[in-house]
CSV table of C-alpha atoms and ligand atoms in Angstrom, one decimal:
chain,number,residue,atom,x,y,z
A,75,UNK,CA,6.4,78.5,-4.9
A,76,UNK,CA,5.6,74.8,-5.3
A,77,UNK,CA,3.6,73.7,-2.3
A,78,UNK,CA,1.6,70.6,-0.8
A,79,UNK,CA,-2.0,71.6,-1.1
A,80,UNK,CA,-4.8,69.8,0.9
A,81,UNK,CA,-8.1,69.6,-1.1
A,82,UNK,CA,-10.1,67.3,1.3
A,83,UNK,CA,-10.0,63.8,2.7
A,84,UNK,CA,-7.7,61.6,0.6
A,85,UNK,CA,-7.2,64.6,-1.7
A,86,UNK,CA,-3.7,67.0,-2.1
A,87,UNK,CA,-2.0,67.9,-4.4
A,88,UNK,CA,1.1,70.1,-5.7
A,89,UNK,CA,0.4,73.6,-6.5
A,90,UNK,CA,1.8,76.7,-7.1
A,91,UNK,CA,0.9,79.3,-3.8
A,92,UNK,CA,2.4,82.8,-2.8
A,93,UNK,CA,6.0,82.1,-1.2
A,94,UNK,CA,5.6,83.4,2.8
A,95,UNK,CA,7.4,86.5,4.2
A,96,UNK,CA,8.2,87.3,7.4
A,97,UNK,CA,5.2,88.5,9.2
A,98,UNK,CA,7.2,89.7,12.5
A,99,UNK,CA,10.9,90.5,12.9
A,100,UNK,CA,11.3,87.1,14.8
A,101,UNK,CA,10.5,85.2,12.1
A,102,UNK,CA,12.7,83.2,9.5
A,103,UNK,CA,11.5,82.0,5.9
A,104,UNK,CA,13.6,78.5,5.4
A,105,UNK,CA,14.3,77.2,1.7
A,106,UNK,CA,13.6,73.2,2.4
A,107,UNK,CA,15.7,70.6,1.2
A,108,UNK,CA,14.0,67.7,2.1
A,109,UNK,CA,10.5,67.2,4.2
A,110,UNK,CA,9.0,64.3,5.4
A,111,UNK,CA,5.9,62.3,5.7
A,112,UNK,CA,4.9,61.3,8.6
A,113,UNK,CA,2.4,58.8,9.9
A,114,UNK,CA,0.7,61.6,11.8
A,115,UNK,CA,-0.3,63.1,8.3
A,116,UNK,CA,-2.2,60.5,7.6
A,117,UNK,CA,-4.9,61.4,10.6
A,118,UNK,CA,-4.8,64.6,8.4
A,119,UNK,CA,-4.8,63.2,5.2
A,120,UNK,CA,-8.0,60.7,6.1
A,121,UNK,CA,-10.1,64.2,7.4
A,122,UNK,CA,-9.6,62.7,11.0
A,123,UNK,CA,-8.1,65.9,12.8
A,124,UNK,CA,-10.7,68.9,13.3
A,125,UNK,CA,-10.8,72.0,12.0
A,126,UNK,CA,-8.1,70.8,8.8
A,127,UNK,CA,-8.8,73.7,6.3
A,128,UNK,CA,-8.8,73.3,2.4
A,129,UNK,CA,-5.7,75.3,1.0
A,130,UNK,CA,-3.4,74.7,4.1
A,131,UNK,CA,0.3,72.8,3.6
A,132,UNK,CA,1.1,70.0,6.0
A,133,UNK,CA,4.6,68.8,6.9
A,134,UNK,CA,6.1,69.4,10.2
A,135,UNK,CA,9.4,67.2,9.8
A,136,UNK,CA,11.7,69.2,7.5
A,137,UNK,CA,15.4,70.8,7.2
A,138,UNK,CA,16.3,73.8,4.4
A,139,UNK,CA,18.3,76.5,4.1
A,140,UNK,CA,17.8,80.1,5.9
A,141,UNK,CA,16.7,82.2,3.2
A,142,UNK,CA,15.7,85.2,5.1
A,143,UNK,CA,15.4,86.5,8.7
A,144,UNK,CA,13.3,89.3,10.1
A,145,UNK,CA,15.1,92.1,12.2
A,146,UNK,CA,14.9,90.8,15.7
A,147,UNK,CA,16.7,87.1,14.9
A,148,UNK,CA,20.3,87.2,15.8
A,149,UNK,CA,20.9,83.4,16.2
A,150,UNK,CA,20.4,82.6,12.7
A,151,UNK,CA,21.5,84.3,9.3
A,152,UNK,CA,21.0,83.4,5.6
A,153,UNK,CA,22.9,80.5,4.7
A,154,UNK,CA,22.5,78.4,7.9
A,155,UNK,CA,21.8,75.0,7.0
A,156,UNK,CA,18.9,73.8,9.9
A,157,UNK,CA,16.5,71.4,11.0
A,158,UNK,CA,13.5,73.0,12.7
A,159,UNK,CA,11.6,70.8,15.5
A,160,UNK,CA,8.0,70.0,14.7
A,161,UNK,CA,7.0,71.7,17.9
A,162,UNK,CA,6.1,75.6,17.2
A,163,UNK,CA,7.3,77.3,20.7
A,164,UNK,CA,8.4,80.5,22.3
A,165,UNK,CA,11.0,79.0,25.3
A,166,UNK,CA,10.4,81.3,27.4
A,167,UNK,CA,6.6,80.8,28.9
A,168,UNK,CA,5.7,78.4,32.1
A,169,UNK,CA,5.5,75.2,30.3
A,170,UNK,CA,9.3,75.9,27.3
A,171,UNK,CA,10.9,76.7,30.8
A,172,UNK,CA,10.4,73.0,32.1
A,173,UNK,CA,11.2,71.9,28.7
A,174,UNK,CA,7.8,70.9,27.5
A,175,UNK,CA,8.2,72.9,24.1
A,176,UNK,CA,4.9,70.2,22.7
A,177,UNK,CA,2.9,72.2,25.3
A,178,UNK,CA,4.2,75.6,24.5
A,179,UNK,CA,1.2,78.3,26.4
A,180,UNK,CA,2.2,81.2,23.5
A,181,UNK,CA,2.0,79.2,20.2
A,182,UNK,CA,-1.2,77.8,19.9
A,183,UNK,CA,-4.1,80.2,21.1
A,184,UNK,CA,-6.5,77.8,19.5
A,185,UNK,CA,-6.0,75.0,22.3
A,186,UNK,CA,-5.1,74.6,25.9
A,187,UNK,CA,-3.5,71.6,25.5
A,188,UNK,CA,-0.8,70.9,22.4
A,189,UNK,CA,1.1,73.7,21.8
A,190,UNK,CA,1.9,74.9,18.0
A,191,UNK,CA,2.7,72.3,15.3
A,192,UNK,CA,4.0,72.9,12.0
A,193,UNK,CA,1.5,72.1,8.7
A,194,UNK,CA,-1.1,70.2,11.4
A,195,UNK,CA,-4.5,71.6,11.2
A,196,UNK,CA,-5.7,75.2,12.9
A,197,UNK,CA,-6.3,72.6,15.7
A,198,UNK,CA,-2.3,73.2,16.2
A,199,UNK,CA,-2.0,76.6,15.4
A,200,UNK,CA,-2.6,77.0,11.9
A,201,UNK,CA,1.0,77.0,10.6
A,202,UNK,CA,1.9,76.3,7.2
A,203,UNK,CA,4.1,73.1,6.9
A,204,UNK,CA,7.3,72.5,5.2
A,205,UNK,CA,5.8,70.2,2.2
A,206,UNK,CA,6.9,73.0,0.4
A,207,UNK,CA,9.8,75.1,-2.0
A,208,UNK,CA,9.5,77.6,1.5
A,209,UNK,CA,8.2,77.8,4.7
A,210,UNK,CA,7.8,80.6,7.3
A,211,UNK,CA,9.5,79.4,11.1
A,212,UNK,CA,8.2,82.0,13.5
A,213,UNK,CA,10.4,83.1,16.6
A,214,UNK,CA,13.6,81.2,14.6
A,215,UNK,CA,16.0,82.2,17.7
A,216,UNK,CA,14.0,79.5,19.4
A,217,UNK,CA,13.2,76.4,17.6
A,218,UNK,CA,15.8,76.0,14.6
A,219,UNK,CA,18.7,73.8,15.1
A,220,UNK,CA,22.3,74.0,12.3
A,221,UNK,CA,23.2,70.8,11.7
A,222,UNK,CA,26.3,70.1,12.4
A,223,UNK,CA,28.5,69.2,9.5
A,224,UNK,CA,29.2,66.1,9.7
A,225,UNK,CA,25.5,64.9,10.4
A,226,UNK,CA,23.9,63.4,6.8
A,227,UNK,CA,21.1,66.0,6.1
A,228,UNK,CA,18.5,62.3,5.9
A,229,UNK,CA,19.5,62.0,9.7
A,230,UNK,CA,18.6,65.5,10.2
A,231,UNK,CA,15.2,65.5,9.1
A,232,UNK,CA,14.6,62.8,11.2
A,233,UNK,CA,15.7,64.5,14.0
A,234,UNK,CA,12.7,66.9,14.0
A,235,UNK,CA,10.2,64.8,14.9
A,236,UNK,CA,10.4,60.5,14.3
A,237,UNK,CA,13.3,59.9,16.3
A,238,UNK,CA,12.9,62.3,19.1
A,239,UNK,CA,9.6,61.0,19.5
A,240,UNK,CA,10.0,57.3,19.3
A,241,UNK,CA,13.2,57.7,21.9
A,242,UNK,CA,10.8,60.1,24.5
A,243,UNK,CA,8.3,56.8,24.0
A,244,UNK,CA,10.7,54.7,25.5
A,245,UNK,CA,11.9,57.8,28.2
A,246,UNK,CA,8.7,58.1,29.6
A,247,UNK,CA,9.1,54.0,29.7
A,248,UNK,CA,11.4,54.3,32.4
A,249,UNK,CA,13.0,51.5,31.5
A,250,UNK,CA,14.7,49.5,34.3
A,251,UNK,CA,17.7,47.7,33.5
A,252,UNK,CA,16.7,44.1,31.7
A,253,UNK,CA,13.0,45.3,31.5
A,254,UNK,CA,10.9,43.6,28.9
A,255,UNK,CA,9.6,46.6,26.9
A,256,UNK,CA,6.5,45.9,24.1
A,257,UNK,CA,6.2,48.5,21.6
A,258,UNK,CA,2.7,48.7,19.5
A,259,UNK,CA,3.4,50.2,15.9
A,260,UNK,CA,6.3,49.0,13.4
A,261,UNK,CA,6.0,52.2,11.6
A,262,UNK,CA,8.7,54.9,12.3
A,263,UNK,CA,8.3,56.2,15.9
A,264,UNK,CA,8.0,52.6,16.8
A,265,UNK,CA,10.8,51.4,15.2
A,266,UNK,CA,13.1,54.1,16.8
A,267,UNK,CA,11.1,53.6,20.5
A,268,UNK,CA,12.6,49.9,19.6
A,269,UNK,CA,15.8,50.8,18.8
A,270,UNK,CA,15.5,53.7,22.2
A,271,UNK,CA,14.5,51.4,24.4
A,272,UNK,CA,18.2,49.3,24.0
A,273,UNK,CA,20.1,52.1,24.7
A,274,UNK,CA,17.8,52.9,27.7
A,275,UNK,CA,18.9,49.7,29.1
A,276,UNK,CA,16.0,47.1,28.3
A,277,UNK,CA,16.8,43.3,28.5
A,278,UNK,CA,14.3,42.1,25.9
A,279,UNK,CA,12.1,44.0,22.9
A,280,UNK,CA,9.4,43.3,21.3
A,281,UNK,CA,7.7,44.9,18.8
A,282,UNK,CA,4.0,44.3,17.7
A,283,UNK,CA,2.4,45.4,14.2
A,284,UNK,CA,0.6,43.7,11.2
A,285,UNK,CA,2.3,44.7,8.4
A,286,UNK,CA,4.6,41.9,7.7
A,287,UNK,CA,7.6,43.5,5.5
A,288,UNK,CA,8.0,46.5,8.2
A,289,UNK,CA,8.0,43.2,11.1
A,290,UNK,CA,10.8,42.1,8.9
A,291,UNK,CA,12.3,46.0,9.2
A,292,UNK,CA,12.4,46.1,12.6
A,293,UNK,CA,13.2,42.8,13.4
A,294,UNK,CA,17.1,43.5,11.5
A,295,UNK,CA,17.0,47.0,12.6
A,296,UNK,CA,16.6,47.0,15.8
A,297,UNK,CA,17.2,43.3,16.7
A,298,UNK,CA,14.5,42.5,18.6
A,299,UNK,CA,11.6,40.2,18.3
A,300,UNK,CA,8.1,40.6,16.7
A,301,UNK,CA,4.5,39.7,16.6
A,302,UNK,CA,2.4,40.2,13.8
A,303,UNK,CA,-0.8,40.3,16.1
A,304,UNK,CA,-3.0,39.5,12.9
A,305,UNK,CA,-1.6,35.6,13.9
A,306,UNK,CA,-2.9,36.1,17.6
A,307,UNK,CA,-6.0,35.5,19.7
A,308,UNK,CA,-5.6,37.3,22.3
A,309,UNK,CA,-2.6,40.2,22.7
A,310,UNK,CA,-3.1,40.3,26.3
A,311,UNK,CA,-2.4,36.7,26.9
A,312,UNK,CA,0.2,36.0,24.5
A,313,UNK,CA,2.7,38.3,25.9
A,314,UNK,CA,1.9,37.0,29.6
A,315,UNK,CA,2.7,33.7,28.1
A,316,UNK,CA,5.8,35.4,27.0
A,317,UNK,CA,6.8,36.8,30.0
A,318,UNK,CA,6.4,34.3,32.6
A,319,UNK,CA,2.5,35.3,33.1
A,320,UNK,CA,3.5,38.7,35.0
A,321,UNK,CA,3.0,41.3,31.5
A,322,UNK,CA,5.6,43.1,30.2
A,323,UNK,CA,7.5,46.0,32.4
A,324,UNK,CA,6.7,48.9,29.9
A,325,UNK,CA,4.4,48.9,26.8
A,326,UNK,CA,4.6,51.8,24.2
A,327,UNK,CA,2.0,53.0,22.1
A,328,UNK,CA,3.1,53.9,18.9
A,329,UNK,CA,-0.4,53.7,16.9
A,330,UNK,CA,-2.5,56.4,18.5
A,331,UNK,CA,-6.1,56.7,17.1
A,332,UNK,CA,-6.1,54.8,13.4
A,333,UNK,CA,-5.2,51.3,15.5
A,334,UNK,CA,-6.3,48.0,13.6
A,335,UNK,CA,-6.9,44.8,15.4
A,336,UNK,CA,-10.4,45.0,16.8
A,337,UNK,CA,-13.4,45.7,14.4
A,338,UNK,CA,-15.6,47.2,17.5
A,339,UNK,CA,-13.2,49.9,18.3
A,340,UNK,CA,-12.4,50.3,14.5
A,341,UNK,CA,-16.2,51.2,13.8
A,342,UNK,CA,-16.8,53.2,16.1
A,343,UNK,CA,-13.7,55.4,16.1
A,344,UNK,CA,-12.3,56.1,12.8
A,345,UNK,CA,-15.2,54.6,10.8
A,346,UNK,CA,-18.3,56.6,13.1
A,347,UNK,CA,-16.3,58.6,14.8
A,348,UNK,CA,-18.5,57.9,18.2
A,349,UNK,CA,-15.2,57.8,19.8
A,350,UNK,CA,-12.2,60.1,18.7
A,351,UNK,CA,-10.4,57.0,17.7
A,352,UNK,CA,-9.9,53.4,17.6
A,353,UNK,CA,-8.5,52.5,21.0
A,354,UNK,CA,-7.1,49.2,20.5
A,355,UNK,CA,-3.7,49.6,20.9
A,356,UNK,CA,-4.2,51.2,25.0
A,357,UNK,CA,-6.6,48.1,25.3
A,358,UNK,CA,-3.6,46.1,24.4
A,359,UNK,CA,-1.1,48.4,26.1
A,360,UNK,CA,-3.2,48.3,29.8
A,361,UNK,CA,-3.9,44.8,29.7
A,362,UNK,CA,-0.1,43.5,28.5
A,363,UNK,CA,1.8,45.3,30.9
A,364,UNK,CA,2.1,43.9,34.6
A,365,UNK,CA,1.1,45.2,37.3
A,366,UNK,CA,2.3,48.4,38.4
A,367,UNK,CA,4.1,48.9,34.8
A,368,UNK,CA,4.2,51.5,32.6
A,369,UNK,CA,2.5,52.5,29.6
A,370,UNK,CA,4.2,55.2,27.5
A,371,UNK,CA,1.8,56.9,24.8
A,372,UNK,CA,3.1,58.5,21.8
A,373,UNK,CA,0.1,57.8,19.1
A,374,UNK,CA,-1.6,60.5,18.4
A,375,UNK,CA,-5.2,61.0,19.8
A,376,UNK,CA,-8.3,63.3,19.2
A,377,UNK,CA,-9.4,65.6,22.4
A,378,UNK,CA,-12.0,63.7,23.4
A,379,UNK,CA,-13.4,60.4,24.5
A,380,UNK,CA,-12.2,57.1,23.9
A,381,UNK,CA,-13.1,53.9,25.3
A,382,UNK,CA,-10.1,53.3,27.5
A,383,UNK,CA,-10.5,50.6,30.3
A,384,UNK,CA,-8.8,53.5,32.8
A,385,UNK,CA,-10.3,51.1,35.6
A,386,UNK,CA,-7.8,48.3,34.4
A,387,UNK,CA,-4.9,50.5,34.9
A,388,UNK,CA,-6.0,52.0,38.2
A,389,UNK,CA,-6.1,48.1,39.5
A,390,UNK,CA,-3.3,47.4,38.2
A,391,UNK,CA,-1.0,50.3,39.6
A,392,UNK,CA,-0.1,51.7,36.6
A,393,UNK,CA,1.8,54.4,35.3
A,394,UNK,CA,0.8,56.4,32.2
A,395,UNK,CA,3.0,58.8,30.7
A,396,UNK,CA,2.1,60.6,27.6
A,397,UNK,CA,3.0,63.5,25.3
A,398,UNK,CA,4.0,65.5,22.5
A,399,UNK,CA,7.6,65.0,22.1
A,400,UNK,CA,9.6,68.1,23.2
A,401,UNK,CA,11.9,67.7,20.2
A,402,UNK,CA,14.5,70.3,21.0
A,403,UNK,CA,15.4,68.8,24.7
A,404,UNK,CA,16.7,65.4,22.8
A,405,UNK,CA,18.5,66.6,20.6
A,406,UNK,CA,22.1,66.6,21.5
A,407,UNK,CA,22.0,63.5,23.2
A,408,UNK,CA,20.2,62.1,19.8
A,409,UNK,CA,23.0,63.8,17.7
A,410,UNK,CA,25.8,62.3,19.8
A,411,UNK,CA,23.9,58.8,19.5
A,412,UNK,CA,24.5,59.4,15.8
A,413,UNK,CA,27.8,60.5,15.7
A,414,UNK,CA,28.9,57.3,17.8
A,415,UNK,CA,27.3,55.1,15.6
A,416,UNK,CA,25.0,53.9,18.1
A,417,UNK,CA,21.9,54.4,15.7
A,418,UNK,CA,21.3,55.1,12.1
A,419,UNK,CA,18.3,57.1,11.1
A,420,UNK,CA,18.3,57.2,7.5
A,421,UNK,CA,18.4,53.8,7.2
A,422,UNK,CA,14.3,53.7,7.3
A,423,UNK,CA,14.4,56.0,4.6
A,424,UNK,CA,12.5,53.7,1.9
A,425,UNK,CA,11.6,56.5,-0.8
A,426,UNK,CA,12.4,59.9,-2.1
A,427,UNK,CA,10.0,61.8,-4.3
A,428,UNK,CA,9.9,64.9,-6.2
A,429,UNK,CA,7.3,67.1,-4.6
A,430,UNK,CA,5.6,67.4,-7.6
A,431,UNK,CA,4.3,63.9,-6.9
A,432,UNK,CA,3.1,64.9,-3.2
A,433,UNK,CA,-0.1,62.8,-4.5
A,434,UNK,CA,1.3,59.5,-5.3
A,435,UNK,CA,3.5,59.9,-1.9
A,436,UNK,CA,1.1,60.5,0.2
A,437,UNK,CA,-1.2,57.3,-1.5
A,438,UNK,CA,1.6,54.9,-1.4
A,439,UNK,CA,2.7,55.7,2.5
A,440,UNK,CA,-1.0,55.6,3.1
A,441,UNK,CA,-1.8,52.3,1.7
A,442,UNK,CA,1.6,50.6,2.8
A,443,UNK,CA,2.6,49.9,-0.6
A,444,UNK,CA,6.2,49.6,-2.4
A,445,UNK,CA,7.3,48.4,0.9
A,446,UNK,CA,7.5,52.1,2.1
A,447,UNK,CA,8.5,53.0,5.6
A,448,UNK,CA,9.5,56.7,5.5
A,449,UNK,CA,9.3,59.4,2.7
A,450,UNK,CA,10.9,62.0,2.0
A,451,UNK,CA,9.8,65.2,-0.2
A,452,UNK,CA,11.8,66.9,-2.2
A,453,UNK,CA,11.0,70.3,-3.6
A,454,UNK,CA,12.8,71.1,-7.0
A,455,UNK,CA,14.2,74.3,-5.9
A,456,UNK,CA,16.6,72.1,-3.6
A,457,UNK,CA,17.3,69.5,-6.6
A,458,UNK,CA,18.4,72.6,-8.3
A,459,UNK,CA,21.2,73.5,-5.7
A,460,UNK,CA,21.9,70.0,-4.9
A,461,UNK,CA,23.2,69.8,-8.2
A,462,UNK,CA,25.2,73.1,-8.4
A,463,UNK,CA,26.8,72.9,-5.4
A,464,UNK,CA,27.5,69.4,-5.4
A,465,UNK,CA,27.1,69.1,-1.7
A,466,UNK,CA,29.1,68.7,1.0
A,467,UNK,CA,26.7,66.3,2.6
A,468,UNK,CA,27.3,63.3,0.1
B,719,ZN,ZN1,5.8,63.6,12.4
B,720,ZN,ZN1,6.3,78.5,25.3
């Protein structure tokens, strides 16, 4: 099969692998129709995440066909049409029965922390992604969802990880009616933790980034306002200016460890690596929000230290709330948004690209070029079937 290969930082390419088989009976292989980028690849792609092994395939958000299923699946058969959750997990150990499938004990025997994670490093289990013609989806009774037929298959796929994740961002908010929420990151989860946070009640949004075309994104998406922070002194103090000196009521981080914005934090996290990240955007998240706020964290971090000013939000009374997303929990709440029209997914959908050209995907989404937002892969095998069976999707 045709598959995303990582060579080494900056470095993948598409190339032909063995196709995966079903290595237990609870396993499924899945013919994917469309996979994602996602923002989080880029920690991968830039040789930021440990333990990212040469010949692996990333790609956790994707959707396909069921092509196969071992002998102890009896939720799924050949033919279902499904979006599979980024989060690898069984749902049945201590953490998948209080619904924290991101911290899944059974999934990930590398780490006691994040569970398993499709195509993200043998830090996260070691899984093949779905950047690919095929992809194996072990214990399929658990984590694969059909789509329902009237949801677009572009909504689907961001279903498995951007939106449930940008909309748990603005759940852990616990946004009061008429709060003033501040979300850090224009790029996908941010722009869906915008678009979240409205129908979680909030009285104002805004939304902070640098790059000025994805401002102008969010801005009509999501109809709130934005900074580009490039065009402020100090975060902290502009958005008390903004809100009557107090801070804002919730801020979300939707950056994690690659954060722009301050040149000390940028050296020694992602350029030394003395810290396992930049941490400019909690700086900004701790010191914007008022006192006894909360700060929701979505960005992705490394394990270990950063320079957080934790003694700031101990002061202050704050709350932190932070995790993986547990995709599976939102979603029929997230479908129903969708099928009322309350939100749009695919609309942040800038690019589609054959998979051959993984490579030039992966630069442009990494270098903010063309405008891009969101990309989606897609593998020929499914322009092949697209085409004969005219879809009922479009
Ligand atoms: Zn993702
Ligand atoms: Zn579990």
């Amino acid at each position: 099969m045709l598959a995303m290969n990582y060579r080494g930082p900056y470095r993948v390419r598409a190339d032909h692998k063995p196709d995966p088989v079903i290595e237990h009976p609870g396993d499924a292989i899945v013919r994917v129709t469309r996979a994602c980028i996602c923002g989080s690849d880029l920690h991968l792609y830039h040789g930021l995440v440990p333990d990212t092994r040469v010949g692996t395939t990333f790609g956790h958000e994707f959707v396909g066909i069921v092509e196969e299923v071992g002998s102890e699946v009896t939720k799924l058969k050949v033919g279902d049409h499904v979006l599979v959750p980024f989060n690898v997990f069984c749902g049945s150990c201590f953490f998948c029965q209080r619904e924290l499938y991101g911290n899944c004990h059974n999934t990930n025997p590398q780490a006691s922390a994040v569970g398993g994670i499709y195509g993200y490093s043998h830090t996260a289990g070691g899984y093949d992604g779905g950047q690919a013609e095929f992809v194996r989806v072990p214990m399929a009774d658990v984590g694969p969802t059909v789509i329902p037929a009237d949801l677009h298959e572009d909504d689907a796929v961001l279903l498995t990880d951007a939106l449930p994740t940008g909309y748990q961002a603005a759940e852990m908010g616990d946004i009061a009616e008429g709060d003033t929420v501040v979300v850090f990151g224009a790029g996908p989860v941010g722009i869906f933790a915008a678009k979240s946070a409205w129908l979680m009640g909030a009285g104002r949004v805004i939304v902070v980034d640098h790059v000025e075309y994805r401002l102008d994104f969010v801005r009509r998406y999501a109809q709130c306002e934005v900074i580009n922070f490039r065009e402020v002194d100090d975060m902290a103090l502009h958005i008390k200016k903004m809100t009557d000196w107090l801070g804002a009521d919730v801020c979300i981080d939707a950056v994690g460890c690659e954060a722009a914005g301050n040149a000390m934090q940028t050296l020694t996290g992602p350029y030394t690596m003395l810290q396992a990240g930049s941490a400019t955007v909690l700086h900004w998240c701790i010191n914007s929000v008022r006192k006894g706020g909360n700060v929701s964290i979505v960005g992705v971090y490394g394990p270990t230290f950063n320079a957080v000013p934790i003694g700031n939000a101990l002061n202050k009374g704050l709350t932190l709330r932070m995790n993986q997303a547990s995709v599976k929990r939102h979603l029929p709440r997230l479908i129903e948004h969708i099928q009322a029209g309350r939100i749009d997914p695919k609309q942040i959908i800038t690019h589609r690209v054959p998979l051959e050209e993984v490579a030039d995907a992966y630069h442009i989404f990494s270098s903010k070029l063309d405008n891009c937002i969101k990309t989606v892969l897609i593998p020929p095998s499914a322009r092949q079937t697209r085409a004969v069976a005219a879809t009922a999707l479009n």
